[in-house]
JSON list of C-alpha atoms in Angstrom, two decimals:
[
{"chain": "A", "resi": 1, "resn": "UNK", "atom": "CA", "xyz": [-18.62, -12.10, 8.18]},
{"chain": "A", "resi": 2, "resn": "UNK", "atom": "CA", "xyz": [-18.16, -13.47, 4.67]},
{"chain": "A", "resi": 3, "resn": "UNK", "atom": "CA", "xyz": [-15.59, -12.51, 2.07]},
{"chain": "A", "resi": 4, "resn": "UNK", "atom": "CA", "xyz": [-18.51, -11.21, 0.03]},
{"chain": "A", "resi": 5, "resn": "UNK", "atom": "CA", "xyz": [-18.49, -7.89, 1.89]},
{"chain": "A", "resi": 6, "resn": "UNK", "atom": "CA", "xyz": [-14.74, -7.40, 1.34]},
{"chain": "A", "resi": 7, "resn": "UNK", "atom": "CA", "xyz": [-15.17, -8.04, -2.38]},
{"chain": "A", "resi": 8, "resn": "UNK", "atom": "CA", "xyz": [-18.08, -5.57, -2.43]},
{"chain": "A", "resi": 9, "resn": "UNK", "atom": "CA", "xyz": [-15.99, -2.93, -0.59]},
{"chain": "A", "resi": 10, "resn": "UNK", "atom": "CA", "xyz": [-13.08, -3.40, -2.99]},
{"chain": "A", "resi": 11, "resn": "UNK", "atom": "CA", "xyz": [-15.33, -2.97, -5.98]},
{"chain": "A", "resi": 12, "resn": "UNK", "atom": "CA", "xyz": [-17.05, 0.13, -4.49]},
{"chain": "A", "resi": 13, "resn": "UNK", "atom": "CA", "xyz": [-13.67, 1.74, -3.80]},
{"chain": "A", "resi": 14, "resn": "UNK", "atom": "CA", "xyz": [-12.34, 0.92, -7.26]},
{"chain": "A", "resi": 15, "resn": "UNK", "atom": "CA", "xyz": [-15.46, 2.07, -9.09]},
{"chain": "A", "resi": 16, "resn": "UNK", "atom": "CA", "xyz": [-15.76, 5.48, -7.46]},
{"chain": "A", "resi": 17, "resn": "UNK", "atom": "CA", "xyz": [-13.16, 8.26, -7.52]},
{"chain": "A", "resi": 18, "resn": "UNK", "atom": "CA", "xyz": [-13.88, 9.46, -4.00]},
{"chain": "A", "resi": 19, "resn": "UNK", "atom": "CA", "xyz": [-15.52, 7.22, -1.42]},
{"chain": "A", "resi": 20, "resn": "UNK", "atom": "CA", "xyz": [-16.41, 8.00, 2.18]},
{"chain": "A", "resi": 21, "resn": "UNK", "atom": "CA", "xyz": [-17.43, 5.30, 4.64]},
{"chain": "A", "resi": 22, "resn": "UNK", "atom": "CA", "xyz": [-19.20, 7.19, 7.38]},
{"chain": "A", "resi": 23, "resn": "UNK", "atom": "CA", "xyz": [-21.77, 7.18, 10.15]},
{"chain": "A", "resi": 24, "resn": "UNK", "atom": "CA", "xyz": [-24.97, 8.61, 8.74]},
{"chain": "A", "resi": 25, "resn": "UNK", "atom": "CA", "xyz": [-25.31, 10.00, 5.24]},
{"chain": "A", "resi": 26, "resn": "UNK", "atom": "CA", "xyz": [-23.62, 12.97, 3.60]},
{"chain": "A", "resi": 27, "resn": "UNK", "atom": "CA", "xyz": [-26.97, 14.75, 3.96]},
{"chain": "A", "resi": 28, "resn": "UNK", "atom": "CA", "xyz": [-27.38, 13.84, 7.63]},
{"chain": "A", "resi": 29, "resn": "UNK", "atom": "CA", "xyz": [-24.08, 12.78, 9.26]},
{"chain": "A", "resi": 30, "resn": "UNK", "atom": "CA", "xyz": [-24.59, 11.09, 12.62]},
{"chain": "A", "resi": 31, "resn": "UNK", "atom": "CA", "xyz": [-21.14, 11.58, 14.11]},
{"chain": "A", "resi": 32, "resn": "UNK", "atom": "CA", "xyz": [-19.00, 14.68, 14.52]},
{"chain": "A", "resi": 33, "resn": "UNK", "atom": "CA", "xyz": [-15.95, 13.14, 12.82]},
{"chain": "A", "resi": 34, "resn": "UNK", "atom": "CA", "xyz": [-17.99, 12.05, 9.81]},
{"chain": "A", "resi": 35, "resn": "UNK", "atom": "CA", "xyz": [-19.62, 15.47, 9.63]},
{"chain": "A", "resi": 36, "resn": "UNK", "atom": "CA", "xyz": [-16.20, 17.16, 9.58]},
{"chain": "A", "resi": 37, "resn": "UNK", "atom": "CA", "xyz": [-14.99, 15.10, 6.61]},
{"chain": "A", "resi": 38, "resn": "UNK", "atom": "CA", "xyz": [-18.26, 15.75, 4.74]},
{"chain": "A", "resi": 39, "resn": "UNK", "atom": "CA", "xyz": [-17.95, 19.49, 5.26]},
{"chain": "A", "resi": 40, "resn": "UNK", "atom": "CA", "xyz": [-14.35, 19.46, 3.98]},
{"chain": "A", "resi": 41, "resn": "UNK", "atom": "CA", "xyz": [-15.38, 17.52, 0.85]},
{"chain": "A", "resi": 42, "resn": "UNK", "atom": "CA", "xyz": [-18.35, 19.84, 0.37]},
{"chain": "A", "resi": 43, "resn": "UNK", "atom": "CA", "xyz": [-16.11, 22.91, 0.73]},
{"chain": "A", "resi": 44, "resn": "UNK", "atom": "CA", "xyz": [-13.86, 21.50, -1.97]},
{"chain": "A", "resi": 45, "resn": "UNK", "atom": "CA", "xyz": [-16.91, 20.98, -4.15]},
{"chain": "A", "resi": 46, "resn": "UNK", "atom": "CA", "xyz": [-16.04, 17.43, -5.12]},
{"chain": "A", "resi": 47, "resn": "UNK", "atom": "CA", "xyz": [-18.46, 14.63, -5.74]},
{"chain": "A", "resi": 48, "resn": "UNK", "atom": "CA", "xyz": [-18.16, 11.59, -3.55]},
{"chain": "A", "resi": 49, "resn": "UNK", "atom": "CA", "xyz": [-19.95, 8.37, -2.89]},
{"chain": "A", "resi": 50, "resn": "UNK", "atom": "CA", "xyz": [-20.98, 7.93, 0.74]},
{"chain": "A", "resi": 51, "resn": "UNK", "atom": "CA", "xyz": [-21.71, 4.64, 2.48]},
{"chain": "A", "resi": 52, "resn": "UNK", "atom": "CA", "xyz": [-23.53, 4.65, 5.80]},
{"chain": "A", "resi": 53, "resn": "UNK", "atom": "CA", "xyz": [-22.00, 1.95, 7.99]},
{"chain": "A", "resi": 54, "resn": "UNK", "atom": "CA", "xyz": [-24.77, 2.35, 10.57]},
{"chain": "A", "resi": 55, "resn": "UNK", "atom": "CA", "xyz": [-27.17, 0.68, 8.14]},
{"chain": "A", "resi": 56, "resn": "UNK", "atom": "CA", "xyz": [-25.04, -2.41, 7.64]},
{"chain": "A", "resi": 57, "resn": "UNK", "atom": "CA", "xyz": [-23.06, -4.05, 10.40]},
{"chain": "A", "resi": 58, "resn": "UNK", "atom": "CA", "xyz": [-21.15, -6.29, 7.97]},
{"chain": "A", "resi": 59, "resn": "UNK", "atom": "CA", "xyz": [-20.01, -3.18, 6.14]},
{"chain": "A", "resi": 60, "resn": "UNK", "atom": "CA", "xyz": [-19.09, -1.49, 9.44]},
{"chain": "A", "resi": 61, "resn": "UNK", "atom": "CA", "xyz": [-16.86, -4.40, 10.48]},
{"chain": "A", "resi": 62, "resn": "UNK", "atom": "CA", "xyz": [-15.73, -5.18, 6.93]},
{"chain": "A", "resi": 63, "resn": "UNK", "atom": "CA", "xyz": [-14.31, -1.74, 6.20]},
{"chain": "A", "resi": 64, "resn": "UNK", "atom": "CA", "xyz": [-12.20, -1.86, 9.39]},
{"chain": "A", "resi": 65, "resn": "UNK", "atom": "CA", "xyz": [-10.81, -5.20, 8.27]},
{"chain": "A", "resi": 66, "resn": "UNK", "atom": "CA", "xyz": [-10.28, -4.04, 4.70]},
{"chain": "A", "resi": 67, "resn": "UNK", "atom": "CA", "xyz": [-8.09, -1.09, 5.66]},
{"chain": "A", "resi": 68, "resn": "UNK", "atom": "CA", "xyz": [-6.78, -2.47, 8.96]},
{"chain": "A", "resi": 69, "resn": "UNK", "atom": "CA", "xyz": [-8.03, 0.75, 10.53]},
{"chain": "A", "resi": 70, "resn": "UNK", "atom": "CA", "xyz": [-10.23, 0.64, 13.63]},
{"chain": "A", "resi": 71, "resn": "UNK", "atom": "CA", "xyz": [-12.31, 3.77, 13.21]},
{"chain": "A", "resi": 72, "resn": "UNK", "atom": "CA", "xyz": [-14.85, 5.42, 10.94]},
{"chain": "A", "resi": 73, "resn": "UNK", "atom": "CA", "xyz": [-15.00, 7.68, 8.87]},
{"chain": "A", "resi": 74, "resn": "UNK", "atom": "CA", "xyz": [-12.56, 6.43, 6.23]},
{"chain": "A", "resi": 75, "resn": "UNK", "atom": "CA", "xyz": [-11.82, 8.32, 3.04]},
{"chain": "A", "resi": 76, "resn": "UNK", "atom": "CA", "xyz": [-10.58, 6.74, -0.20]},
{"chain": "A", "resi": 77, "resn": "UNK", "atom": "CA", "xyz": [-9.41, 8.61, -3.27]},
{"chain": "A", "resi": 78, "resn": "UNK", "atom": "CA", "xyz": [-8.76, 6.75, -6.53]},
{"chain": "A", "resi": 79, "resn": "UNK", "atom": "CA", "xyz": [-8.63, 3.46, -4.68]},
{"chain": "A", "resi": 80, "resn": "UNK", "atom": "CA", "xyz": [-6.16, 4.66, -2.07]},
{"chain": "A", "resi": 81, "resn": "UNK", "atom": "CA", "xyz": [-6.94, 4.84, 1.65]},
{"chain": "A", "resi": 82, "resn": "UNK", "atom": "CA", "xyz": [-6.31, 8.42, 2.74]},
{"chain": "A", "resi": 83, "resn": "UNK", "atom": "CA", "xyz": [-7.21, 8.30, 6.42]},
{"chain": "A", "resi": 84, "resn": "UNK", "atom": "CA", "xyz": [-9.80, 9.23, 8.99]},
{"chain": "A", "resi": 85, "resn": "UNK", "atom": "CA", "xyz": [-11.02, 12.61, 10.18]},
{"chain": "A", "resi": 86, "resn": "UNK", "atom": "CA", "xyz": [-7.77, 13.76, 11.84]},
{"chain": "A", "resi": 87, "resn": "UNK", "atom": "CA", "xyz": [-5.58, 13.03, 8.81]},
{"chain": "A", "resi": 88, "resn": "UNK", "atom": "CA", "xyz": [-8.10, 14.48, 6.34]},
{"chain": "A", "resi": 89, "resn": "UNK", "atom": "CA", "xyz": [-8.33, 17.63, 8.47]},
{"chain": "A", "resi": 90, "resn": "UNK", "atom": "CA", "xyz": [-4.54, 18.00, 8.59]},
{"chain": "A", "resi": 91, "resn": "UNK", "atom": "CA", "xyz": [-4.19, 17.36, 4.85]},
{"chain": "A", "resi": 92, "resn": "UNK", "atom": "CA", "xyz": [-6.89, 19.92, 4.12]},
{"chain": "A", "resi": 93, "resn": "UNK", "atom": "CA", "xyz": [-5.20, 22.53, 6.32]},
{"chain": "A", "resi": 94, "resn": "UNK", "atom": "CA", "xyz": [-1.77, 21.92, 4.77]},
{"chain": "A", "resi": 95, "resn": "UNK", "atom": "CA", "xyz": [-3.04, 21.96, 1.19]},
{"chain": "A", "resi": 96, "resn": "UNK", "atom": "CA", "xyz": [-2.00, 18.35, 0.60]},
{"chain": "A", "resi": 97, "resn": "UNK", "atom": "CA", "xyz": [-5.56, 17.22, 0.01]},
{"chain": "A", "resi": 98, "resn": "UNK", "atom": "CA", "xyz": [-6.11, 19.81, -2.70]},
{"chain": "A", "resi": 99, "resn": "UNK", "atom": "CA", "xyz": [-2.81, 18.79, -4.33]},
{"chain": "A", "resi": 100, "resn": "UNK", "atom": "CA", "xyz": [-3.84, 15.15, -4.32]},
{"chain": "A", "resi": 101, "resn": "UNK", "atom": "CA", "xyz": [-7.23, 15.93, -5.85]},
{"chain": "A", "resi": 102, "resn": "UNK", "atom": "CA", "xyz": [-5.59, 18.10, -8.49]},
{"chain": "A", "resi": 103, "resn": "UNK", "atom": "CA", "xyz": [-3.12, 15.36, -9.29]},
{"chain": "A", "resi": 104, "resn": "UNK", "atom": "CA", "xyz": [-6.02, 13.02, -9.98]},
{"chain": "A", "resi": 105, "resn": "UNK", "atom": "CA", "xyz": [-7.81, 15.79, -11.89]},
{"chain": "A", "resi": 106, "resn": "UNK", "atom": "CA", "xyz": [-10.77, 15.66, -9.55]},
{"chain": "A", "resi": 107, "resn": "UNK", "atom": "CA", "xyz": [-10.68, 19.41, -9.05]},
{"chain": "A", "resi": 108, "resn": "UNK", "atom": "CA", "xyz": [-9.42, 22.16, -11.30]},
{"chain": "B", "resi": 1, "resn": "UNK", "atom": "CA", "xyz": [-17.66, 2.56, 28.93]},
{"chain": "B", "resi": 2, "resn": "UNK", "atom": "CA", "xyz": [-15.17, 5.39, 29.42]},
{"chain": "B", "resi": 3, "resn": "UNK", "atom": "CA", "xyz": [-11.45, 5.15, 30.00]},
{"chain": "B", "resi": 4, "resn": "UNK", "atom": "CA", "xyz": [-9.45, 7.09, 32.59]},
{"chain": "B", "resi": 5, "resn": "UNK", "atom": "CA", "xyz": [-7.11, 9.71, 31.21]},
{"chain": "B", "resi": 6, "resn": "UNK", "atom": "CA", "xyz": [-4.27, 8.22, 33.25]},
{"chain": "B", "resi": 7, "resn": "UNK", "atom": "CA", "xyz": [-4.82, 4.79, 31.76]},
{"chain": "B", "resi": 8, "resn": "UNK", "atom": "CA", "xyz": [-4.89, 6.21, 28.26]},
{"chain": "B", "resi": 9, "resn": "UNK", "atom": "CA", "xyz": [-1.68, 8.14, 28.82]},
{"chain": "B", "resi": 10, "resn": "UNK", "atom": "CA", "xyz": [-0.03, 5.02, 30.27]},
{"chain": "B", "resi": 11, "resn": "UNK", "atom": "CA", "xyz": [-0.91, 3.01, 27.16]},
{"chain": "B", "resi": 12, "resn": "UNK", "atom": "CA", "xyz": [0.62, 5.68, 24.95]},
{"chain": "B", "resi": 13, "resn": "UNK", "atom": "CA", "xyz": [3.75, 6.04, 27.07]},
{"chain": "B", "resi": 14, "resn": "UNK", "atom": "CA", "xyz": [4.21, 2.29, 27.00]},
{"chain": "B", "resi": 15, "resn": "UNK", "atom": "CA", "xyz": [4.16, 2.25, 23.20]},
{"chain": "B", "resi": 16, "resn": "UNK", "atom": "CA", "xyz": [6.14, 5.48, 22.76]},
{"chain": "B", "resi": 17, "resn": "UNK", "atom": "CA", "xyz": [8.51, 5.67, 25.77]},
{"chain": "B", "resi": 18, "resn": "UNK", "atom": "CA", "xyz": [10.25, 8.83, 24.53]},
{"chain": "B", "resi": 19, "resn": "UNK", "atom": "CA", "xyz": [7.07, 10.72, 23.78]},
{"chain": "B", "resi": 20, "resn": "UNK", "atom": "CA", "xyz": [5.65, 14.00, 24.95]},
{"chain": "B", "resi": 21, "resn": "UNK", "atom": "CA", "xyz": [1.93, 13.48, 25.40]},
{"chain": "B", "resi": 22, "resn": "UNK", "atom": "CA", "xyz": [-0.71, 16.15, 25.71]},
{"chain": "B", "resi": 23, "resn": "UNK", "atom": "CA", "xyz": [-4.08, 14.70, 26.53]},
{"chain": "B", "resi": 24, "resn": "UNK", "atom": "CA", "xyz": [-7.27, 16.72, 26.67]},
{"chain": "B", "resi": 25, "resn": "UNK", "atom": "CA", "xyz": [-10.54, 15.37, 28.01]},
{"chain": "B", "resi": 26, "resn": "UNK", "atom": "CA", "xyz": [-12.79, 17.41, 25.74]},
{"chain": "B", "resi": 27, "resn": "UNK", "atom": "CA", "xyz": [-16.11, 16.99, 27.49]},
{"chain": "B", "resi": 28, "resn": "UNK", "atom": "CA", "xyz": [-15.06, 15.68, 30.89]},
{"chain": "B", "resi": 29, "resn": "UNK", "atom": "CA", "xyz": [-16.85, 12.37, 30.43]},
{"chain": "B", "resi": 30, "resn": "UNK", "atom": "CA", "xyz": [-13.77, 10.16, 29.91]},
{"chain": "B", "resi": 31, "resn": "UNK", "atom": "CA", "xyz": [-15.07, 9.35, 26.45]},
{"chain": "B", "resi": 32, "resn": "UNK", "atom": "CA", "xyz": [-14.03, 12.24, 24.21]},
{"chain": "B", "resi": 33, "resn": "UNK", "atom": "CA", "xyz": [-10.31, 12.89, 24.12]},
{"chain": "B", "resi": 34, "resn": "UNK", "atom": "CA", "xyz": [-7.84, 14.76, 22.00]},
{"chain": "B", "resi": 35, "resn": "UNK", "atom": "CA", "xyz": [-4.26, 13.57, 22.15]},
{"chain": "B", "resi": 36, "resn": "UNK", "atom": "CA", "xyz": [-1.09, 15.03, 20.73]},
{"chain": "B", "resi": 37, "resn": "UNK", "atom": "CA", "xyz": [1.93, 12.72, 20.69]},
{"chain": "B", "resi": 38, "resn": "UNK", "atom": "CA", "xyz": [5.42, 13.80, 19.81]},
{"chain": "B", "resi": 39, "resn": "UNK", "atom": "CA", "xyz": [7.89, 10.97, 19.39]},
{"chain": "B", "resi": 40, "resn": "UNK", "atom": "CA", "xyz": [11.07, 10.05, 17.59]},
{"chain": "B", "resi": 41, "resn": "UNK", "atom": "CA", "xyz": [9.25, 6.88, 16.56]},
{"chain": "B", "resi": 42, "resn": "UNK", "atom": "CA", "xyz": [7.24, 8.95, 14.07]},
{"chain": "B", "resi": 43, "resn": "UNK", "atom": "CA", "xyz": [10.34, 10.15, 12.23]},
{"chain": "B", "resi": 44, "resn": "UNK", "atom": "CA", "xyz": [10.43, 9.29, 8.53]},
{"chain": "B", "resi": 45, "resn": "UNK", "atom": "CA", "xyz": [6.91, 7.91, 8.59]},
{"chain": "B", "resi": 46, "resn": "UNK", "atom": "CA", "xyz": [3.83, 9.01, 6.69]},
{"chain": "B", "resi": 47, "resn": "UNK", "atom": "CA", "xyz": [0.78, 10.27, 8.62]},
{"chain": "B", "resi": 48, "resn": "UNK", "atom": "CA", "xyz": [-1.00, 7.01, 7.95]},
{"chain": "B", "resi": 49, "resn": "UNK", "atom": "CA", "xyz": [1.93, 5.01, 9.32]},
{"chain": "B", "resi": 50, "resn": "UNK", "atom": "CA", "xyz": [2.17, 7.29, 12.37]},
{"chain": "B", "resi": 51, "resn": "UNK", "atom": "CA", "xyz": [-1.53, 6.92, 13.10]},
{"chain": "B", "resi": 52, "resn": "UNK", "atom": "CA", "xyz": [-1.33, 3.16, 12.56]},
{"chain": "B", "resi": 53, "resn": "UNK", "atom": "CA", "xyz": [1.27, 2.99, 15.35]},
{"chain": "B", "resi": 54, "resn": "UNK", "atom": "CA", "xyz": [-1.08, 4.87, 17.67]},
{"chain": "B", "resi": 55, "resn": "UNK", "atom": "CA", "xyz": [-4.02, 2.70, 16.63]},
{"chain": "B", "resi": 56, "resn": "UNK", "atom": "CA", "xyz": [-1.95, -0.37, 17.44]},
{"chain": "B", "resi": 57, "resn": "UNK", "atom": "CA", "xyz": [-1.01, 1.00, 20.87]},
{"chain": "B", "resi": 58, "resn": "UNK", "atom": "CA", "xyz": [-4.68, 1.56, 21.61]},
{"chain": "B", "resi": 59, "resn": "UNK", "atom": "CA", "xyz": [-6.05, -1.54, 19.92]},
{"chain": "B", "resi": 60, "resn": "UNK", "atom": "CA", "xyz": [-9.02, -2.93, 21.74]},
{"chain": "B", "resi": 61, "resn": "UNK", "atom": "CA", "xyz": [-9.97, 0.54, 22.94]},
{"chain": "B", "resi": 62, "resn": "UNK", "atom": "CA", "xyz": [-10.38, 2.55, 19.76]},
{"chain": "B", "resi": 63, "resn": "UNK", "atom": "CA", "xyz": [-13.80, 2.20, 18.23]},
{"chain": "B", "resi": 64, "resn": "UNK", "atom": "CA", "xyz": [-14.90, 0.37, 21.36]},
{"chain": "B", "resi": 65, "resn": "UNK", "atom": "CA", "xyz": [-14.32, 1.59, 24.92]},
{"chain": "B", "resi": 66, "resn": "UNK", "atom": "CA", "xyz": [-13.01, 4.83, 23.59]},
{"chain": "B", "resi": 67, "resn": "UNK", "atom": "CA", "xyz": [-15.70, 6.44, 21.53]},
{"chain": "B", "resi": 68, "resn": "UNK", "atom": "CA", "xyz": [-14.06, 9.61, 20.35]},
{"chain": "B", "resi": 69, "resn": "UNK", "atom": "CA", "xyz": [-10.34, 10.19, 20.18]},
{"chain": "B", "resi": 70, "resn": "UNK", "atom": "CA", "xyz": [-8.82, 12.84, 18.04]},
{"chain": "B", "resi": 71, "resn": "UNK", "atom": "CA", "xyz": [-5.18, 12.01, 17.29]},
{"chain": "B", "resi": 72, "resn": "UNK", "atom": "CA", "xyz": [-2.36, 14.32, 16.33]},
{"chain": "B", "resi": 73, "resn": "UNK", "atom": "CA", "xyz": [1.12, 12.93, 15.76]},
{"chain": "B", "resi": 74, "resn": "UNK", "atom": "CA", "xyz": [4.35, 14.90, 15.55]},
{"chain": "B", "resi": 75, "resn": "UNK", "atom": "CA", "xyz": [7.75, 13.54, 14.68]},
{"chain": "B", "resi": 76, "resn": "UNK", "atom": "CA", "xyz": [10.97, 15.06, 15.98]},
{"chain": "B", "resi": 77, "resn": "UNK", "atom": "CA", "xyz": [12.19, 15.79, 12.48]},
{"chain": "B", "resi": 78, "resn": "UNK", "atom": "CA", "xyz": [9.43, 18.23, 11.59]}
]
């Protein structure tokens, strides 16, 4: 794997407010964990950029390297790695996720 | 390739000797687990840091042998 993919990932994360690296697309998730994160983001009504790692093996391996996190999905907000499905679920339940999105003025 | 529940629990206990571990085999196929770990080692750490410790303990399994693991971490100070 070349550094090119890591540079591409960095730029994608920096150029989009909310980014989800997932299996499948936001329209058709292909993994239960990815589907859960999509449904949380959809419930919150926020826009996000999704990247399907199943279409690009370099991206699939690159994103794990980038965040030093072995699993997918991975959610990024304003350039910051938030976590995978379990953490996003917990943060949604506790209200932390809404607070974070409000702080960044991504939801009213 | 699945992993035995006992082996998984052993890996966790090795990394978090003080921990209480609740492991559920969700489907019964040795491939979809839910684990709750309560340990003093999670004290004063963010969720990301707590999960990173678990990821490290299971490195080489997560995202490979172990297809689906849902992780919940609890510190002793919450």
